[in-house]
């Protein structure tokens, strides 16, 4: 029994228009995904609990860090996706792992 080739190079899926479109998307600048921000992203912020991530610029990252650490002084921080609770006084680095782009 042989394994079928799913995307042979002769396939119509790899025509010049598709290749040009893919190349164009790869070369586009990645923008910050923070609400309303149009700056270029500088890092990928990954939640330590569920590995969900978003792209952020340095300005939005600094703002988010300040807000999270301020809130953590008064209460637990809850992940909006998996609902994991980080204990009171958690630091940004305890909650989010950062990777430069």
Coordinates of C-alpha atoms in Angstrom, one line a residue:
X1 CA 0.0 0.0 0.0
X2 CA 1.4 3.4 -0.9
X3 CA 0.8 6.7 0.7
X4 CA -1.0 9.2 -1.6
X5 CA 0.7 12.5 -2.3
X6 CA -1.7 15.1 -1.1
X7 CA -0.2 18.2 -2.8
X8 CA 1.9 17.3 -5.8
X9 CA 3.8 20.2 -7.4
X10 CA 1.8 19.6 -10.6
X11 CA -1.5 20.3 -8.8
X12 CA -3.5 23.3 -9.6
X13 CA -3.4 24.4 -6.0
X14 CA 0.2 25.6 -6.6
X15 CA -0.4 27.9 -9.5
X16 CA 1.5 31.2 -9.8
X17 CA -1.4 33.3 -8.3
X18 CA -1.6 31.2 -5.2
X19 CA 2.2 31.2 -4.7
X20 CA 2.4 35.0 -5.2
X21 CA -0.5 35.5 -2.7
X22 CA 1.3 33.3 -0.1
X23 CA 4.6 35.0 -0.5
X24 CA 2.9 38.4 -0.1
X25 CA 1.3 37.4 3.2
X26 CA 4.5 36.1 4.6
X27 CA 6.3 39.3 3.8
X28 CA 3.6 41.6 5.3
X29 CA 4.5 43.3 8.6
X30 CA 2.8 41.7 11.6
X31 CA 0.6 44.2 13.5
X32 CA -0.1 44.4 17.2
X33 CA -3.3 42.5 18.0
X34 CA -4.1 44.7 21.1
X35 CA -7.5 46.4 20.6
X36 CA -7.3 49.3 18.2
X37 CA -3.5 49.4 18.0
X38 CA -1.9 49.7 14.5
X39 CA 1.8 49.5 15.5
X40 CA 4.0 46.7 14.2
X41 CA 4.2 43.8 16.6
X42 CA 7.5 43.4 18.5
X43 CA 6.8 40.2 20.4
X44 CA 4.6 37.2 20.9
X45 CA 3.0 37.0 24.3
X46 CA 2.1 33.4 25.3
X47 CA -0.1 32.6 28.3
X48 CA 1.7 30.1 30.5
X49 CA -1.5 28.2 31.4
X50 CA -3.0 27.3 28.1
X51 CA -0.3 28.5 25.6
X52 CA -2.8 30.9 23.9
X53 CA -0.8 33.8 22.3
X54 CA -1.1 37.2 20.8
X55 CA 1.2 39.6 19.0
X56 CA 2.0 42.9 20.8
X57 CA 4.0 46.0 20.3
X58 CA 6.2 47.3 23.1
X59 CA 3.8 50.1 24.1
X60 CA 0.8 47.7 24.5
X61 CA 3.0 45.2 26.3
X62 CA 4.1 47.8 28.8
X63 CA 0.5 48.9 29.3
X64 CA -0.8 45.4 29.7
X65 CA 2.0 44.5 32.2
X66 CA 1.2 47.5 34.3
X67 CA -2.6 46.7 34.3
X68 CA -2.1 43.0 35.1
X69 CA 0.3 43.7 38.0
X70 CA -1.9 46.4 39.4
X71 CA -4.9 44.1 39.4
X72 CA -2.9 41.2 40.8
X73 CA -2.2 43.4 43.9
X74 CA -5.9 43.2 44.8
X75 CA -7.2 39.9 43.4
X76 CA -6.4 36.7 41.5
X77 CA -5.9 37.0 37.8
X78 CA -8.0 34.6 35.7
X79 CA -7.2 33.6 32.1
X80 CA -10.0 34.6 29.8
X81 CA -9.6 31.5 27.7
X82 CA -9.0 28.5 30.0
X83 CA -10.1 30.2 33.3
X84 CA -6.9 29.2 35.1
X85 CA -6.4 31.4 38.2
X86 CA -3.0 32.9 38.9
X87 CA -2.6 33.8 42.6
X88 CA -2.7 37.3 44.0
X89 CA 0.6 39.1 43.7
X90 CA 1.5 37.2 40.5
X91 CA 4.0 39.1 38.3
X92 CA 3.6 39.5 34.5
X93 CA 6.4 37.0 33.9
X94 CA 4.6 34.4 36.0
X95 CA 1.5 34.7 33.7
X96 CA 3.0 35.5 30.3
X97 CA 6.0 34.2 28.5
X98 CA 7.4 36.5 25.8
X99 CA 9.2 35.7 22.5
X100 CA 10.7 38.4 20.3
X101 CA 9.7 38.4 16.7

